[in-house]
Coordinates of C-alpha atoms and ligand atoms in Angstrom, one line a residue:
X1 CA -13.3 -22.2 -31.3
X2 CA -10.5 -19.9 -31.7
X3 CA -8.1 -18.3 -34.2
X4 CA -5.4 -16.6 -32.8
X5 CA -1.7 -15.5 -33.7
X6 CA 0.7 -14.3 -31.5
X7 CA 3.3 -11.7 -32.3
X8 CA 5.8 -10.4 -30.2
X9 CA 9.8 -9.7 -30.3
X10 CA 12.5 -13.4 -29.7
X11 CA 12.2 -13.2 -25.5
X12 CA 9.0 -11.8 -25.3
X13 CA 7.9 -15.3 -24.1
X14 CA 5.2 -16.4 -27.1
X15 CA 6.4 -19.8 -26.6
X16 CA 5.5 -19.9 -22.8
X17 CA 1.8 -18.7 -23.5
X18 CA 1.5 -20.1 -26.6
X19 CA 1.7 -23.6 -24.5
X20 CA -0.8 -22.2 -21.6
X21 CA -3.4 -20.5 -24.2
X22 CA -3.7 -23.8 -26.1
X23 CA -4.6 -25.5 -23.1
X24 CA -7.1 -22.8 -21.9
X25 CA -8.8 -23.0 -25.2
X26 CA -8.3 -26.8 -26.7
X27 CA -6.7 -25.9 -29.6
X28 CA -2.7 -27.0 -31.0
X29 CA -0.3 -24.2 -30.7
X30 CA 2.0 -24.0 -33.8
X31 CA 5.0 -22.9 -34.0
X32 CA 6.5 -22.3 -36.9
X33 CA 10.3 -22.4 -34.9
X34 CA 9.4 -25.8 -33.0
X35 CA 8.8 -27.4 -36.3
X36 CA 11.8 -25.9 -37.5
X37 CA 13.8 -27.1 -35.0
X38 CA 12.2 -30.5 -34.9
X39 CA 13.2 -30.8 -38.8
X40 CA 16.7 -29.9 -38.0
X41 CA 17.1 -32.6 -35.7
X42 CA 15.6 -35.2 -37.5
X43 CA 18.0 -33.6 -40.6
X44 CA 15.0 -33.8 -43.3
X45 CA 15.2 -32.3 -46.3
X46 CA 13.3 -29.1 -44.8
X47 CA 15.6 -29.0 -42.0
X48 CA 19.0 -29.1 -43.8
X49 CA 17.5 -26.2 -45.7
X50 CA 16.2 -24.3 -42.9
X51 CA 19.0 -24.6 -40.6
X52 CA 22.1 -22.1 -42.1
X53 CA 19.0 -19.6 -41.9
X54 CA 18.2 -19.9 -38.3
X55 CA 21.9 -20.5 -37.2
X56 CA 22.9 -17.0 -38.4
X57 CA 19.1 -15.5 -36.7
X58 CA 17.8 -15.2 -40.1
X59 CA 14.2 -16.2 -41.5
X60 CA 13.8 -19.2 -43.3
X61 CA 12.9 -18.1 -46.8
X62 CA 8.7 -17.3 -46.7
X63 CA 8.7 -20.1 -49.7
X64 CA 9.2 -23.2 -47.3
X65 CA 7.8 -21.0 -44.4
X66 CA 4.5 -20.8 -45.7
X67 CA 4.2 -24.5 -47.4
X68 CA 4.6 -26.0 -43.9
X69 CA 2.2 -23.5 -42.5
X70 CA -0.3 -24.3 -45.3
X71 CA 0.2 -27.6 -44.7
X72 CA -0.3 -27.8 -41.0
X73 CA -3.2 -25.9 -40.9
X74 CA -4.9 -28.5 -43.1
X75 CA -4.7 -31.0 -40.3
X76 CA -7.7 -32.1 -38.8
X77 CA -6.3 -30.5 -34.8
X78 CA -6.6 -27.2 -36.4
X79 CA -9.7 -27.6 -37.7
X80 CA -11.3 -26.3 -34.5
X81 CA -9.2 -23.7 -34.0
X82 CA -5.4 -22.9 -33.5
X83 CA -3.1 -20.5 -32.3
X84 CA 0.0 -19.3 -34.2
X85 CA 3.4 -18.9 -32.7
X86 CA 6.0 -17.2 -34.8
X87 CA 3.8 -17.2 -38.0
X88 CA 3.4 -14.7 -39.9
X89 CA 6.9 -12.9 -39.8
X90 CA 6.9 -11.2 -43.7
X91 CA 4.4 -9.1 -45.4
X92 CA 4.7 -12.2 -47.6
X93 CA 3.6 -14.6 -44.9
X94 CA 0.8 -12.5 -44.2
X95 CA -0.9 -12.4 -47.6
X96 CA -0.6 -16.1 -47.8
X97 CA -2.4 -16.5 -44.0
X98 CA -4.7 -14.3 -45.6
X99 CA -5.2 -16.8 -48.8
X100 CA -5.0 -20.1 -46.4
X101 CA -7.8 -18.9 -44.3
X102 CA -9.3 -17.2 -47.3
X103 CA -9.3 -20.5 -49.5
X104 CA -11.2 -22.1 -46.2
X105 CA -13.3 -20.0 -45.7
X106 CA -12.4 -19.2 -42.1
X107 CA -10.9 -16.0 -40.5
X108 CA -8.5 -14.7 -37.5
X109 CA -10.0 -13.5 -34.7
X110 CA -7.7 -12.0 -33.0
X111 CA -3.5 -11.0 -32.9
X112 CA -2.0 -11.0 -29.6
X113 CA 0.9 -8.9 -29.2
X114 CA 3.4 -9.6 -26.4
X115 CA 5.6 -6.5 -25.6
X116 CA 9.0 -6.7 -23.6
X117 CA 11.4 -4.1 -23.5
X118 CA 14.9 -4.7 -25.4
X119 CA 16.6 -4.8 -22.2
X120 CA 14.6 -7.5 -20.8
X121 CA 14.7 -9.5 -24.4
X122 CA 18.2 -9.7 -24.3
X123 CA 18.4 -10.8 -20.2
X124 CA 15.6 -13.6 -20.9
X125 CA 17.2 -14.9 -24.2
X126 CA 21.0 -14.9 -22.6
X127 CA 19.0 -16.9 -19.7
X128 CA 17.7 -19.4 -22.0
X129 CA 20.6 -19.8 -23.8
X130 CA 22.4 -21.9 -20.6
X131 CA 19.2 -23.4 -19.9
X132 CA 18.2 -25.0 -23.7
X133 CA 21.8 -24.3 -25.5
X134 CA 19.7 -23.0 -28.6
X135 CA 22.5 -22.6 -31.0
X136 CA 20.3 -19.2 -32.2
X137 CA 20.7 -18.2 -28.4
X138 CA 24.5 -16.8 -28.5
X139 CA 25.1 -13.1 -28.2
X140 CA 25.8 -12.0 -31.6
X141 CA 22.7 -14.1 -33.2
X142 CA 20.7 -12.7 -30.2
X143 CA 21.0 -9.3 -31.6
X144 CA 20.9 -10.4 -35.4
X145 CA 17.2 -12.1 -34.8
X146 CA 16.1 -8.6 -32.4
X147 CA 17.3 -7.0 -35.6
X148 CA 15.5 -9.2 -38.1
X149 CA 12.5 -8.5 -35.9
X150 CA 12.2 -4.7 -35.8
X151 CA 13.1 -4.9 -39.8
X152 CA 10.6 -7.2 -40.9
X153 CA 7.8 -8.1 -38.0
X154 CA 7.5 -5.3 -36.0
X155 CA 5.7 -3.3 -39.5
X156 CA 3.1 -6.2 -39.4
X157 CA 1.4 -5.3 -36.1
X158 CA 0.2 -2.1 -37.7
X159 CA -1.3 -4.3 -41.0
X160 CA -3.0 -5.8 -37.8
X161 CA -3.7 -2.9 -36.2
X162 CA -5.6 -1.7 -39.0
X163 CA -7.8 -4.0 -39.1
X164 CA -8.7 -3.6 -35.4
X165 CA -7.3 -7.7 -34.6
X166 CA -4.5 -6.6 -32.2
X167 CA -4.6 -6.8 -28.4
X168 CA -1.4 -5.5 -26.6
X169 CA -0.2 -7.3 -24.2
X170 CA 2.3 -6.4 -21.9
X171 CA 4.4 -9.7 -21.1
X172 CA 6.7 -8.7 -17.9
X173 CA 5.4 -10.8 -14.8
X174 CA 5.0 -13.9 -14.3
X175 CA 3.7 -16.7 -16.6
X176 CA 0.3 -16.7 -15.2
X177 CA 0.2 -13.2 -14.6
X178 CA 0.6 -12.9 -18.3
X179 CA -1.6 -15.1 -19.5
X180 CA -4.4 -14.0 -17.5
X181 CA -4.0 -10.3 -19.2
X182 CA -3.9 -12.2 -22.0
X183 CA -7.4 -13.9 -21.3
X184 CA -8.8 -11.3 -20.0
X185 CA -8.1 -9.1 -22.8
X186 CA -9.9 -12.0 -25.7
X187 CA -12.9 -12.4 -22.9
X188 CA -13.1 -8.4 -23.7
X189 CA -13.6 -9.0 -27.2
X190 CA -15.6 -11.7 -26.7
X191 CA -13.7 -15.0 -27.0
X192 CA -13.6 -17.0 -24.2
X193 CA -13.8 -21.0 -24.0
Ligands
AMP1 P1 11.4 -19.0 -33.0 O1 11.5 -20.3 -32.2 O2 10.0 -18.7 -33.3 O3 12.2 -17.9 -32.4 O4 12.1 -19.4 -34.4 C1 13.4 -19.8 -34.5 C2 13.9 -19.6 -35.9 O5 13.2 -20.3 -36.8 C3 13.8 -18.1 -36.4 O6 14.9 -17.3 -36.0 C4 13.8 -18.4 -37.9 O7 15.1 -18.7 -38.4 C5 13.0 -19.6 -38.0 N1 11.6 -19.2 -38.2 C6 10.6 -19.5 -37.3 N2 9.4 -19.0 -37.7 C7 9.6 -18.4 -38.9 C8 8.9 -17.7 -39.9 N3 7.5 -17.5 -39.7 N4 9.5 -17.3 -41.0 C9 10.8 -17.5 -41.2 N5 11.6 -18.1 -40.3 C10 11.0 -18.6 -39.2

């Protein structure tokens, strides 16, 4: 049993160890964007509103943000534990993780930060963008969501860091290079599964 969010800059590769960390532990991986995107495509109400936002690499307004987060994390699957991916984003988002979990009576155990430099961000996301065609992968949105980033996520890392949750990671190598740092680093602070 695990509660864990992972932060890290668009191309730092949450999504990739998201997937693999959910496995290691048995617990859903959420991510805010997949459901998102999902909504988008099946154009629900929640989708048509979300998508001008993520088309221009903006954030979806923390309103709707944090009722679908409050609302998945009510399912049974995340009852024994979940990772975040992408959530929270916003000092906003934040206090309402903090009222979720608090309402519960559950709490995080531990913030995994994935570091890449800006460099390497842009290369992986350019990469992607041929590979997936994520119409938030073209140049100019590329650098609007990095932007959007070091405004209004990077300053949540040290709420985090306050409050001794957040292992750094550094996220160059490969997948399962990664992910063992990753492991390694929760066995440290004693979560393993
Ligand atoms: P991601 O796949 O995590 O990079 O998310 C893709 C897009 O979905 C983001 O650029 C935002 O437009 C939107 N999004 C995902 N998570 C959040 C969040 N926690 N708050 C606001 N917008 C979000």
């Amino acid at each position: 049993m695990i509660r864990l969010l992972l932060i890290g800059p668009p191309g730092a590769g949450k999504g990739t160890q998201a997937a693999e960390l959910a496995k290691y532990f048995g617990i859903p991986a959420i991510s805010t964007g997949d459901i998102f995107r999902e909504n988008v495509r099946n154009e629900t109400e929640l989708g048509l509103k979300a998508k001008a936002f993520m088309d221009r690499g903006e954030y979806v307004p923390d309103s709707l943000t944090n009722e679908l987060v409050r609302d998945r994390l009510s399912k049974p699957d995340a009852q024994v534990g979940f990772l975040l991916d992408g959530f929270p984003r916003t000092i906003d988002q934040v206090t309402e993780l903090d009222q979720i979990l608090h309402d519960s009576n559950k709490k995080l155990d531990a913030v995994v930060q994935l570091t890449a430099d800006g460099d390497e961000l842009v290369r992986r996301l350019s990469g992607r963008a041929l590979e997936q065609g994520r119409s938030d992968d073209t140049p100019d949105v590329i650098q609007r969501r990095l932007s959007v980033y070091e405004e209004q996520t990077a300053p949540l890392i040290d709420v985090y860091v306050s409050r001794g949750a957040v292992a750094m990671i550094d996220g160059l190598g490969d997948v399962e290079e990664v992910t063992g740092r990753i492991i390694e680093a929760l066995a440290a602070r004693g979560f393993s599964k």
